[in-house]
Amino acid sequence: MPEGDTVYRAAHHLNQVLAGRVIERWWLRVPTHATSDLAGRTIDDVVSRGKHILLRVGDLTLHTHLAMEGEWHIYARGARWRKPAHTARAIIETAEHSAVGFDLAVVELLPRADEQSVVGHLGPDLLAPDWSAAEAADRLRAQPERTVASALLDQRTLAGLGNEYVNEICFLRGILPDTRVANTDADALVALAHRLITANRDRVARTTTGDTRRGRQSWVYGRAGRPCMRCGSLIENRMLGEPGRERTTFWCPRCQS
């Protein structure tokens, strides 16, 4: 699933080309909203909230979620798409651009006043202007018996972290992913999460090591069986998580304890 910085960039780029523009073509390829037509109306803005994207048009909001496979592409009007047309679930065109949402997991049109019904459950957004580190740390401390990995992945704790960031945060804090929240420094975890995702907010090539070279962008994530770049021990991995929410975790047996 895309991390919060990827979703932030998608919303930012959509906002750059769509905000203030008049819709010339509007097509949602989902049964519930297939007959909706906002052509002729002006797009107000596009924002991200955690891993959700909200495209606002007057009193309506188009809510989309990328989940595992979704993507938003932006093309010059009339340019050839880079993905098959049958995978497009949302098509919004202005005089100059086409914004196409491929393989979107969620596509719903709702009253703008009801946005909280789809994002109100989220914790503080790491990349939002109203980010609150104190609230995020309090929400984390309120789950003392959960593992750090599960608590940080829960978007109700803080919004925007995915599995890659969570594994990297655990490495950089020197703790195992299955460490209980009660045995950690919640403020330090939240501060590190904010620092990492903010540093990568405008980067296409994410890095938590400071090195953007291929194979050296992550300390442990996706590196099972390879030597730790800090101590040389082989990186280990296993599934971890609550039933139905298991994710692959990675750690260094020497650097994390």
Coordinates of N, CA and C in Angstrom, one line a residue, residues 22-175:
V22 N -12.2 24.5 -14.9 CA -13.5 24.1 -15.2 C -13.5 22.6 -15.7
I23 N -14.3 21.8 -15.3 CA -14.4 20.4 -15.7 C -15.1 20.3 -17.1
E24 N -14.4 19.7 -18.0 CA -15.0 19.5 -19.3 C -15.6 18.1 -19.5
R25 N -15.0 17.2 -18.8 CA -15.5 15.8 -18.9 C -15.3 15.1 -17.5
W26 N -16.4 14.5 -17.1 CA -16.4 13.8 -15.7 C -17.0 12.5 -15.9
W27 N -16.2 11.4 -15.6 CA -16.7 10.1 -15.7 C -16.2 9.2 -14.6
L28 N -17.1 8.7 -13.8 CA -16.8 7.8 -12.7 C -17.3 6.4 -13.1
R29 N -16.4 5.5 -13.2 CA -16.7 4.1 -13.7 C -17.0 3.2 -12.5
V30 N -18.0 3.6 -11.7 CA -18.4 2.8 -10.6 C -20.0 2.8 -10.6
P31 N -20.7 1.7 -10.4 CA -22.1 1.7 -10.6 C -22.9 2.8 -9.8
T32 N -22.5 3.1 -8.6 CA -23.2 4.0 -7.8 C -23.2 5.4 -8.3
H33 N -22.1 5.8 -9.0 CA -21.9 7.2 -9.4 C -21.7 7.3 -10.9
A34 N -22.0 6.2 -11.7 CA -21.8 6.2 -13.1 C -22.6 7.3 -13.9
T35 N -23.7 7.7 -13.3 CA -24.5 8.8 -14.0 C -24.2 10.2 -13.5
S36 N -23.3 10.3 -12.6 CA -22.9 11.7 -12.1 C -22.2 12.4 -13.2
D37 N -22.4 13.7 -13.2 CA -21.8 14.6 -14.2 C -21.6 16.0 -13.7
L38 N -20.3 16.3 -13.4 CA -20.0 17.6 -12.9 C -19.4 18.5 -14.0
A39 N -19.5 18.2 -15.2 CA -19.0 19.0 -16.3 C -19.6 20.4 -16.2
G40 N -18.7 21.4 -16.4 CA -19.1 22.8 -16.3 C -18.9 23.4 -14.9
R41 N -18.6 22.6 -13.9 CA -18.3 23.1 -12.6 C -16.8 23.3 -12.4
T42 N -16.5 24.1 -11.4 CA -15.1 24.4 -11.2 C -14.6 23.6 -10.0
I43 N -13.4 23.1 -10.1 CA -12.7 22.3 -9.0 C -12.1 23.3 -8.1
D44 N -12.4 23.1 -6.8 CA -11.9 24.0 -5.8 C -10.5 23.7 -5.4
D45 N -10.3 22.4 -4.9 CA -9.0 22.0 -4.6 C -8.9 20.5 -4.4
V46 N -7.7 20.0 -4.3 CA -7.5 18.5 -4.0 C -6.5 18.4 -2.9
V47 N -6.9 17.7 -1.9 CA -6.1 17.5 -0.7 C -6.0 16.0 -0.3
S48 N -4.9 15.7 0.5 CA -4.8 14.4 1.0 C -5.1 14.4 2.5
R49 N -5.6 13.3 3.0 CA -5.9 13.1 4.4 C -5.4 11.7 4.7
G50 N -4.2 11.6 5.3 CA -3.7 10.3 5.5 C -3.4 9.6 4.1
K51 N -4.1 8.5 3.9 CA -4.0 7.8 2.6 C -5.2 8.0 1.7
H52 N -6.0 9.0 2.0 CA -7.2 9.3 1.3 C -7.0 10.6 0.5
I53 N -7.6 10.7 -0.7 CA -7.6 11.9 -1.5 C -9.0 12.5 -1.6
L54 N -9.1 13.8 -1.4 CA -10.4 14.4 -1.4 C -10.3 15.5 -2.5
L55 N -11.1 15.4 -3.6 CA -11.2 16.3 -4.6 C -12.5 17.1 -4.5
R56 N -12.5 18.4 -4.3 CA -13.7 19.1 -3.9 C -14.2 20.0 -5.0
V57 N -15.5 19.9 -5.3 CA -16.1 20.6 -6.3 C -17.4 21.2 -5.7
G58 N -17.4 22.5 -5.3 CA -18.5 23.1 -4.7 C -18.9 22.4 -3.5
D59 N -20.2 21.9 -3.4 CA -20.7 21.2 -2.2 C -20.5 19.7 -2.3
L60 N -19.7 19.3 -3.2 CA -19.5 17.8 -3.4 C -18.0 17.5 -3.2
T61 N -17.7 16.3 -2.8 CA -16.3 15.8 -2.7 C -16.2 14.4 -3.3
L62 N -15.2 14.3 -4.2 CA -14.9 13.0 -4.7 C -13.8 12.4 -3.8
H63 N -14.2 11.3 -3.1 CA -13.3 10.6 -2.2 C -12.7 9.4 -2.9
T64 N -11.4 9.3 -2.9 CA -10.7 8.1 -3.5 C -9.6 7.6 -2.6
H65 N -9.4 6.3 -2.7 CA -8.3 5.7 -1.9 C -7.6 4.7 -2.8
L66 N -6.2 4.8 -2.7 CA -5.4 4.0 -3.7 C -5.3 2.5 -3.3
A67 N -5.4 2.2 -1.9 CA -5.2 0.9 -1.4 C -3.8 0.3 -2.0
M68 N -3.8 -0.9 -2.5 CA -2.6 -1.5 -2.9 C -2.2 -1.2 -4.3
E69 N -3.1 -1.1 -5.2 CA -2.8 -1.0 -6.7 C -3.2 0.4 -7.3
G70 N -3.9 1.2 -6.6 CA -4.4 2.4 -7.2 C -3.3 3.5 -7.5
E71 N -3.6 4.3 -8.6 CA -2.7 5.3 -9.0 C -3.6 6.4 -9.7
W72 N -3.1 7.7 -9.5 CA -3.7 8.8 -10.2 C -2.6 9.2 -11.2
H73 N -3.0 9.3 -12.5 CA -2.0 9.8 -13.5 C -2.5 11.2 -14.1
I74 N -1.6 12.0 -14.4 CA -2.0 13.3 -15.1 C -1.3 13.3 -16.5
Y75 N -2.2 13.6 -17.4 CA -1.7 13.7 -18.8 C -2.1 15.0 -19.5
A76 N -1.4 15.5 -20.5 CA -1.8 16.5 -21.3 C -3.1 16.0 -22.0
R77 N -4.1 16.9 -22.2 CA -5.3 16.5 -22.8 C -5.1 15.8 -24.2
G78 N -5.6 14.6 -24.3 CA -5.4 13.9 -25.6 C -4.2 13.0 -25.7
A79 N -3.3 13.1 -24.7 CA -2.1 12.2 -24.7 C -2.5 10.8 -24.4
R80 N -1.7 9.9 -24.8 CA -1.9 8.4 -24.6 C -1.7 8.0 -23.2
W81 N -2.6 7.2 -22.6 CA -2.5 6.8 -21.3 C -1.4 5.7 -21.2
R82 N -0.8 5.6 -20.0 CA 0.3 4.6 -19.8 C -0.3 3.3 -19.2
K83 N -1.5 3.3 -18.9 CA -2.2 2.0 -18.3 C -3.4 1.7 -19.2
P84 N -3.8 0.5 -19.2 CA -5.0 0.1 -19.9 C -6.3 0.9 -19.6
A85 N -7.0 1.3 -20.6 CA -8.2 2.1 -20.4 C -9.2 1.4 -19.5
H86 N -9.3 0.1 -19.5 CA -10.3 -0.6 -18.8 C -10.1 -0.6 -17.3
T87 N -8.9 -0.2 -16.9 CA -8.5 -0.1 -15.4 C -8.8 1.3 -14.9
A88 N -9.2 2.2 -15.7 CA -9.5 3.6 -15.3 C -10.9 3.6 -14.6
R89 N -10.9 4.1 -13.3 CA -12.2 4.2 -12.6 C -12.7 5.6 -12.4
A90 N -11.8 6.6 -12.7 CA -12.2 8.0 -12.6 C -11.5 8.8 -13.6
I91 N -12.2 9.6 -14.4 CA -11.6 10.4 -15.5 C -12.2 11.8 -15.4
I92 N -11.3 12.7 -15.1 CA -11.6 14.1 -15.0 C -10.8 14.9 -16.0
E93 N -11.4 15.6 -16.9 CA -10.7 16.4 -17.9 C -11.0 17.9 -17.8
T94 N -10.0 18.7 -18.0 CA -10.2 20.1 -18.2 C -9.7 20.5 -19.6
A95 N -9.6 21.7 -19.9 CA -9.2 22.1 -21.3 C -7.8 21.7 -21.5
E96 N -7.0 21.5 -20.5 CA -5.5 21.3 -20.7 C -5.1 19.9 -20.3
H97 N -5.7 19.3 -19.3 CA -5.2 18.1 -18.7 C -6.3 17.0 -18.5
S98 N -5.8 15.8 -18.4 CA -6.7 14.6 -18.1 C -6.1 14.0 -16.8
A99 N -6.9 13.9 -15.8 CA -6.6 13.2 -14.5 C -7.3 11.9 -14.5
V100 N -6.5 10.8 -14.5 CA -7.1 9.5 -14.6 C -6.8 8.6 -13.4
G101 N -7.8 8.1 -12.7 CA -7.5 7.3 -11.5 C -7.6 5.8 -11.9
F102 N -6.5 5.1 -11.9 CA -6.5 3.7 -12.3 C -6.6 2.8 -11.0
D103 N -7.3 1.7 -11.1 CA -7.4 0.7 -10.1 C -7.6 1.2 -8.7
L104 N -8.4 2.3 -8.6 CA -8.7 2.9 -7.3 C -9.6 1.9 -6.5
A105 N -9.3 1.8 -5.2 CA -10.0 0.8 -4.4 C -11.3 1.5 -3.9
V106 N -11.4 2.8 -3.8 CA -12.6 3.5 -3.3 C -12.8 4.7 -4.3
V107 N -14.0 4.8 -4.8 CA -14.4 6.0 -5.6 C -15.8 6.3 -5.2
E108 N -16.0 7.4 -4.5 CA -17.3 7.7 -4.0 C -17.5 9.3 -4.0
L109 N -18.7 9.7 -4.4 CA -19.0 11.1 -4.5 C -20.0 11.3 -3.3
L110 N -19.6 12.3 -2.5 CA -20.4 12.6 -1.3 C -20.5 14.1 -1.0
P111 N -21.5 14.5 -0.2 CA -21.6 15.9 0.1 C -20.3 16.3 0.8
R112 N -19.8 17.5 0.5 CA -18.6 18.0 1.1 C -18.8 18.1 2.6
A113 N -20.0 18.4 3.1 CA -20.2 18.5 4.5 C -20.1 17.1 5.2
D114 N -20.0 16.0 4.5 CA -19.9 14.7 5.0 C -18.5 14.1 5.0
E115 N -17.5 14.9 4.7 CA -16.2 14.4 4.6 C -15.7 13.6 5.8
Q116 N -16.2 14.1 7.0 CA -15.8 13.4 8.2 C -16.2 12.0 8.3
S117 N -17.3 11.7 7.5 CA -17.8 10.3 7.6 C -16.8 9.3 7.0
V118 N -15.8 9.8 6.1 CA -14.9 8.9 5.5 C -13.4 9.1 6.1
V119 N -13.2 10.3 6.7 CA -11.8 10.5 7.2 C -11.8 10.9 8.7
G120 N -13.0 11.0 9.3 CA -13.1 11.4 10.7 C -12.5 10.5 11.7
H121 N -12.3 9.2 11.3 CA -11.8 8.2 12.2 C -10.2 8.2 12.2
L122 N -9.6 9.0 11.3 CA -8.2 9.0 11.3 C -7.5 9.8 12.4
G123 N -6.3 9.3 12.8 CA -5.5 10.1 13.7 C -4.9 11.3 13.1
P124 N -4.1 12.0 13.8 CA -3.4 13.2 13.3 C -2.6 12.8 12.0
D125 N -2.8 13.7 11.0 CA -2.1 13.5 9.7 C -0.7 14.0 9.7
L126 N 0.3 13.1 9.5 CA 1.7 13.5 9.6 C 2.1 14.6 8.7
L127 N 1.4 14.8 7.6 CA 1.7 15.8 6.6 C 0.7 16.9 6.5
A128 N -0.2 17.0 7.4 CA -1.2 18.1 7.4 C -0.7 19.3 8.1
P129 N -1.2 20.5 7.7 CA -0.9 21.7 8.4 C -1.2 21.7 9.9
D130 N -2.3 20.9 10.2 CA -2.7 20.9 11.6 C -2.1 19.7 12.4
W131 N -1.0 19.2 11.9 CA -0.4 18.0 12.5 C -0.1 18.3 14.0
S132 N -0.5 17.3 14.9 CA -0.3 17.5 16.3 C 0.5 16.3 16.8
A133 N 1.8 16.5 17.1 CA 2.6 15.4 17.6 C 2.1 15.0 19.0
A134 N 1.6 15.9 19.8 CA 1.2 15.6 21.2 C 0.0 14.6 21.1
E135 N -1.0 14.9 20.2 CA -2.1 14.1 20.1 C -1.7 12.7 19.6
A136 N -0.8 12.6 18.6 CA -0.4 11.3 18.1 C 0.3 10.5 19.2
A137 N 1.1 11.1 20.0 CA 1.8 10.4 21.1 C 0.8 9.9 22.1
D138 N -0.2 10.7 22.4 CA -1.2 10.3 23.4 C -2.0 9.1 22.9
R139 N -2.3 9.1 21.6 CA -3.0 8.0 21.0 C -2.2 6.7 21.0
L140 N -0.9 6.9 20.8 CA 0.0 5.7 20.9 C 0.1 5.2 22.3
R141 N 0.3 6.1 23.2 CA 0.4 5.6 24.6 C -0.9 5.0 25.1
A142 N -2.0 5.3 24.5 CA -3.3 4.7 24.9 C -3.4 3.2 24.5
Q143 N -2.4 2.7 23.8 CA -2.4 1.3 23.4 C -1.2 0.5 23.9
P144 N -1.0 0.5 25.2 CA 0.3 0.0 25.8 C 0.6 -1.5 25.5
E145 N -0.5 -2.3 25.3 CA -0.2 -3.7 25.1 C -0.1 -4.1 23.6
R146 N -0.3 -3.2 22.7 CA -0.1 -3.5 21.3 C 1.3 -3.5 20.9
T147 N 1.7 -4.1 19.8 CA 3.1 -4.0 19.3 C 3.2 -2.7 18.7
V148 N 4.5 -2.2 18.6 CA 4.7 -0.9 18.0 C 4.3 -1.0 16.5
A149 N 4.6 -2.1 15.9 CA 4.3 -2.2 14.4 C 2.8 -2.0 14.2
S150 N 2.0 -2.7 15.0 CA 0.6 -2.7 14.8 C 0.0 -1.3 15.1
A151 N 0.5 -0.7 16.2 CA 0.0 0.6 16.6 C 0.3 1.7 15.6
L152 N 1.5 1.6 15.1 CA 1.9 2.7 14.1 C 1.2 2.5 12.8
L153 N 0.9 1.3 12.4 CA 0.3 1.0 11.1 C -1.2 1.4 11.2
D154 N -1.8 1.4 12.4 CA -3.2 1.8 12.6 C -3.4 3.2 12.3
Q155 N -4.2 3.5 11.2 CA -4.4 4.9 10.8 C -5.2 5.7 11.8
R156 N -5.8 5.1 12.8 CA -6.5 5.8 13.8 C -5.5 6.3 14.9
T157 N -4.3 5.8 14.9 CA -3.2 6.3 15.8 C -2.6 7.6 15.2
L158 N -2.1 7.5 14.1 CA -1.6 8.6 13.3 C -1.7 8.2 11.8
A159 N -2.0 9.2 11.0 CA -2.3 8.9 9.6 C -1.2 9.1 8.7
G160 N -0.8 8.1 7.9 CA 0.2 8.3 6.8 C 1.3 7.2 6.8
L161 N 1.5 6.5 7.8 CA 2.6 5.5 7.8 C 2.1 4.2 7.2
G162 N 3.0 3.6 6.4 CA 2.8 2.3 5.9 C 3.9 1.3 6.4
N163 N 3.9 0.1 5.9 CA 4.8 -0.9 6.4 C 6.3 -0.5 6.3
E164 N 6.6 0.1 5.2 CA 8.0 0.5 5.0 C 8.5 1.5 6.1
Y165 N 7.8 2.5 6.3 CA 8.2 3.5 7.3 C 8.2 2.8 8.7
V166 N 7.2 2.0 9.0 CA 7.1 1.4 10.4 C 8.4 0.6 10.6
N167 N 8.8 -0.3 9.7 CA 10.0 -1.1 9.9 C 11.2 -0.3 10.0
E168 N 11.3 0.8 9.2 CA 12.5 1.7 9.3 C 12.6 2.4 10.6
I169 N 11.4 2.9 11.1 CA 11.4 3.6 12.4 C 11.8 2.7 13.5
C170 N 11.4 1.4 13.5 CA 11.8 0.5 14.5 C 13.3 0.3 14.5
F171 N 13.9 0.2 13.3 CA 15.3 0.0 13.2 C 16.0 1.2 13.7
L172 N 15.6 2.4 13.3 CA 16.3 3.6 13.8 C 16.2 3.9 15.2
R173 N 15.1 3.4 15.9 CA 14.9 3.5 17.3 C 15.6 2.3 18.0
G174 N 16.1 1.3 17.3 CA 16.8 0.2 17.9 C 15.8 -0.8 18.7
I175 N 14.6 -0.9 18.2 CA 13.6 -1.8 18.9 C 13.1 -2.7 17.8

